[in-house]
Amino acid sequence: MDRALPETRPFFAGVDDVVTKLAKTGYLADKATATAVFLADRLGKPLLVEGPAGVGKTELARAVAQTTGAELVRLQCYEGVDEARALYEWNHAKQILRIQAGGSGGVDWDSTKLDVFSEEFLLPRPLLKAIRRDAPTVLLVDETDKADVEVEGLLLEVLSDFAVTIPELGTITANRKPFVVLTSNATRELSEALKRRCLFLHLDFPDADLELRILASRVPELPERIAEQLVRTIRVLRGMQLKKTPSVAETIDWGRTVLALGLDTLTDDTLDTDAVRDTLGVVLKHRSDQQRAAAELRLN
């Protein structure tokens, strides 16, 4: 028999409500993104967000947490992350001290074991922390594809039953389901079992109009013509064979760089060749990428 999952009051009233609320945090969502967020919220299902690095996958989870007043609990995945880092571990040093302290008192081992494997000695990690919270929570499992396949087994229990089993304590079931966002750069294929439990959203780099609106939202002091020039240049750079494609965050950084250097005061509201070349390091982080860009943009 399936276990009844805890019910949670939805964060959003509709797709338009998602767009409006996320915009207040500075995250400009298109219709597809807003629809996916609304459905994940209303259906209580995790949202798997896939796409290249730098398109706003992690920022989406942060924006949902910010606009709803929920706490963001983040599990950063990497090669070698294990149950102790993702779920929980025992405070072994504290357990040893308790055992040593009780060793001379004639306390039997069964009583000692019940003592040291209690809540006092439990160190909750992100998955367990998110499950145990009663307040609104956004659980971000970031860069899921970088974790080993075995970690997906941990996620399956959490995402299926919103519960965590600790052999010494039993099963801990969520009183309030967290809003779950998993991100992936698609460096490896995630298991079908994990995908079945999620809604799916593919995020790509925004089109020119949306990126211009994002830049205007984050750097409102930037003259429109310079903003347009930066976005055009960024889109050209993304079409090159680079080691690292510039992200939306780096577009924003470039706009802020222009202001910091006072380049926004140019009379014709455009950046000259020297200004573009001298600030390429803001958006291109490899020497070979800068050299390729300088040659193709004819900045030499």
XYZ file of C-alpha atoms in Angstrom:
300
model
C 0.000 0.000 0.000
C 1.373 3.405 -0.957
C 2.174 5.722 1.920
C 0.125 8.921 2.015
C 2.351 11.894 1.333
C 2.053 15.103 3.346
C 0.043 17.866 1.736
C 1.496 21.309 1.287
C -0.225 24.585 0.540
C 0.916 25.731 -2.926
C 3.171 28.740 -3.296
C 1.668 30.057 -6.546
C -1.892 30.770 -7.708
C -1.155 30.290 -11.404
C 1.415 30.594 -14.183
C 1.082 34.388 -14.368
C 1.559 34.545 -10.608
C 4.869 32.690 -11.016
C 6.027 35.184 -13.648
C 5.055 38.165 -11.502
C 6.552 36.897 -8.252
C 9.824 35.706 -9.782
C 10.207 39.029 -11.589
C 10.158 40.796 -8.224
C 13.342 38.901 -7.326
C 14.967 39.866 -10.631
C 14.397 36.479 -12.274
C 12.583 36.979 -15.589
C 10.923 33.680 -16.454
C 9.473 32.793 -19.843
C 6.126 31.007 -20.144
C 7.634 27.510 -20.296
C 9.704 28.078 -17.159
C 6.803 29.607 -15.256
C 4.521 26.740 -16.271
C 7.023 24.132 -15.091
C 7.458 25.887 -11.739
C 3.689 26.193 -11.267
C 3.081 22.517 -12.056
C 5.913 21.359 -9.775
C 4.379 23.440 -7.011
C 0.767 22.416 -7.618
C 1.449 18.707 -8.227
C 4.050 18.420 -5.491
C 6.598 16.892 -7.851
C 10.338 17.585 -8.073
C 11.471 19.728 -10.995
C 14.504 18.548 -12.964
C 16.076 21.511 -14.738
C 18.622 20.636 -17.414
C 20.767 22.853 -19.610
C 24.248 24.261 -20.150
C 26.122 25.964 -17.353
C 25.219 29.573 -16.780
C 21.608 29.676 -17.996
C 20.025 30.267 -14.576
C 19.159 26.792 -13.283
C 20.462 27.338 -9.765
C 19.215 30.912 -9.758
C 15.692 29.644 -10.457
C 15.678 27.671 -7.199
C 17.024 30.675 -5.319
C 14.338 32.894 -6.838
C 11.560 30.480 -5.837
C 12.900 30.408 -2.279
C 13.224 34.182 -2.135
C 9.783 34.973 -3.501
C 8.029 32.438 -1.245
C 9.984 33.173 1.918
C 11.156 29.552 2.050
C 14.562 28.466 3.293
C 16.878 27.223 0.568
C 18.576 23.944 1.498
C 21.273 23.055 -1.034
C 22.994 19.772 -1.741
C 25.959 20.519 -4.008
C 26.776 17.331 -5.897
C 30.262 16.319 -6.962
C 32.147 13.134 -7.754
C 32.517 11.223 -4.519
C 29.623 12.775 -2.594
C 28.173 10.026 -0.420
C 25.419 9.268 2.060
C 27.293 10.954 4.888
C 27.499 14.219 2.933
C 24.038 14.056 1.398
C 21.824 12.450 4.029
C 23.237 12.174 7.538
C 26.129 10.935 9.605
C 26.787 10.214 13.243
C 28.974 12.430 15.402
C 31.584 9.742 16.057
C 33.836 11.895 18.239
C 30.958 12.747 20.546
C 29.823 9.109 20.612
C 33.292 7.945 21.654
C 33.407 10.511 24.443
C 30.012 9.353 25.731
C 31.073 5.693 25.608
C 34.309 6.466 27.448
C 32.468 8.516 30.036
C 30.038 5.685 30.712
C 32.600 2.882 30.532
C 33.470 2.938 34.215
C 29.892 3.008 35.410
C 28.999 -0.572 34.623
C 26.447 0.396 31.967
C 25.699 -2.485 29.599
C 26.340 -2.152 25.855
C 22.676 -2.317 24.811
C 21.875 0.732 26.909
C 24.956 2.532 25.660
C 24.056 1.786 22.046
C 20.561 3.203 22.495
C 22.117 6.298 24.002
C 24.796 7.031 21.412
C 22.556 6.314 18.429
C 20.000 8.914 19.442
C 19.028 12.332 18.106
C 21.709 13.986 20.218
C 24.447 12.444 18.100
C 22.819 12.769 14.667
C 24.288 15.234 12.160
C 21.627 15.946 9.496
C 22.896 16.775 5.997
C 20.865 18.583 3.286
C 18.436 15.797 2.311
C 17.498 14.961 5.884
C 17.472 18.628 6.902
C 14.959 19.443 4.157
C 12.749 16.471 5.072
C 12.626 17.394 8.752
C 11.732 21.060 8.350
C 8.176 22.108 9.185
C 8.549 25.554 7.605
C 8.452 26.176 3.817
C 11.595 24.775 2.209
C 13.157 24.695 -1.247
C 15.517 21.731 -1.631
C 18.097 22.325 -4.354
C 20.045 19.266 -5.534
C 22.592 21.106 -7.630
C 24.530 19.530 -10.516
C 22.980 16.113 -9.921
C 24.811 14.690 -12.938
C 28.168 15.176 -11.190
C 27.268 12.743 -8.406
C 27.921 9.019 -8.625
C 25.069 6.793 -9.752
C 24.758 5.362 -6.228
C 23.649 8.757 -4.904
C 20.562 8.558 -7.109
C 19.403 5.686 -4.900
C 19.316 8.078 -1.957
C 17.341 10.569 -3.988
C 14.790 7.976 -5.072
C 13.592 7.332 -1.519
C 13.455 11.018 -0.720
C 11.629 11.940 -3.924
C 9.266 8.950 -3.855
C 8.072 9.040 -0.256
C 9.585 12.278 1.035
C 11.023 10.116 3.763
C 14.441 9.047 5.016
C 15.174 5.730 6.721
C 17.782 5.702 9.475
C 18.292 2.112 10.672
C 18.962 3.132 14.267
C 16.006 5.551 14.501
C 13.475 4.328 11.927
C 11.820 6.206 9.078
C 11.493 9.979 9.245
C 8.650 11.241 7.038
C 8.228 14.852 6.009
C 5.502 16.826 7.740
C 5.683 19.348 4.923
C 6.947 18.462 1.449
C 9.774 20.692 0.253
C 9.706 22.254 -3.198
C 12.463 20.258 -4.913
C 14.665 21.458 -7.777
C 17.311 19.202 -9.296
C 19.741 20.738 -11.783
C 21.856 18.981 -14.396
C 24.383 20.138 -16.976
C 23.781 16.841 -18.819
C 27.372 15.664 -18.450
C 25.905 12.181 -17.935
C 22.458 10.672 -18.386
C 20.410 10.460 -15.200
C 18.536 7.235 -14.499
C 15.052 6.731 -15.868
C 13.831 5.923 -12.353
C 14.904 9.362 -11.161
C 13.477 11.110 -14.205
C 10.097 9.400 -13.753
C 9.712 11.082 -10.400
C 10.325 14.554 -11.788
C 8.850 17.130 -14.094
C 11.368 18.207 -16.721
C 12.426 21.660 -17.857
C 15.173 22.400 -20.364
C 16.735 25.836 -20.000
C 18.906 27.319 -22.709
C 20.509 30.717 -23.060
C 17.798 33.383 -23.411
C 17.034 35.016 -26.725
C 18.335 38.522 -27.314
C 15.152 40.248 -26.181
C 14.932 38.357 -22.889
C 18.627 38.762 -22.134
C 18.328 42.491 -22.796
C 15.426 42.674 -20.348
C 17.418 40.711 -17.777
C 20.350 43.081 -18.179
C 18.068 46.114 -17.877
C 16.541 44.633 -14.730
C 19.873 43.902 -13.051
C 21.836 46.937 -14.325
C 19.163 49.603 -14.847
C 21.708 52.454 -15.005
C 23.295 51.026 -18.158
C 22.416 53.031 -21.308
C 20.167 51.066 -23.651
C 22.492 51.262 -26.652
C 25.436 49.907 -24.653
C 23.247 47.131 -23.235
C 22.216 46.178 -26.760
C 25.858 46.178 -27.870
C 26.881 43.918 -24.983
C 24.077 41.450 -25.656
C 24.897 41.339 -29.380
C 28.555 40.700 -28.593
C 27.739 38.005 -26.035
C 25.583 36.197 -28.582
C 28.434 36.270 -31.099
C 30.798 34.881 -28.451
C 28.401 32.034 -27.685
C 28.532 31.043 -31.332
C 32.292 30.526 -31.183
C 34.102 27.321 -30.241
C 35.120 28.376 -26.732
C 36.288 26.417 -23.704
C 33.708 28.208 -21.590
C 30.617 29.871 -23.036
C 29.709 33.176 -21.344
C 26.796 32.862 -18.937
C 23.944 35.277 -18.306
C 25.598 36.177 -14.998
C 28.696 37.232 -16.942
C 26.591 39.411 -19.222
C 25.374 41.172 -16.080
C 28.942 41.427 -14.774
C 29.993 43.023 -18.067
C 27.278 45.637 -17.728
C 28.375 46.421 -14.176
C 31.998 46.599 -15.354
C 31.066 49.244 -17.911
C 29.516 51.342 -15.148
C 32.425 50.783 -12.759
C 34.923 51.996 -15.383
C 32.779 54.966 -16.343
C 32.465 53.717 -19.919
C 28.736 54.493 -19.895
C 29.524 58.201 -20.287
C 30.687 57.866 -23.891
C 28.972 60.451 -26.057
C 27.544 58.026 -28.611
C 26.562 55.404 -26.019
C 28.675 52.684 -27.637
C 31.863 50.933 -26.586
C 34.900 51.300 -28.800
C 37.208 48.449 -29.760
C 39.666 49.154 -26.952
C 36.934 49.091 -24.299
C 35.590 45.747 -25.511
C 39.060 44.191 -25.738
C 40.161 45.487 -22.333
C 37.086 44.079 -20.568
C 36.871 40.675 -22.285
C 38.272 39.058 -19.145
C 34.964 39.701 -17.436
C 33.168 37.236 -19.725
C 35.945 34.994 -21.078
C 38.010 33.142 -18.466
C 40.524 31.347 -20.700
C 43.412 33.006 -22.540
C 42.747 30.954 -25.662
C 39.093 32.087 -25.651
C 40.147 35.726 -25.405
C 42.592 35.335 -28.279
C 39.971 33.636 -30.461
C 37.392 36.298 -29.648
C 39.810 39.148 -30.298
C 40.660 37.702 -33.694
C 37.056 36.995 -34.767
C 35.763 40.305 -33.422
C 38.760 42.059 -35.007
C 39.800 43.718 -31.778
C 43.542 43.554 -32.431
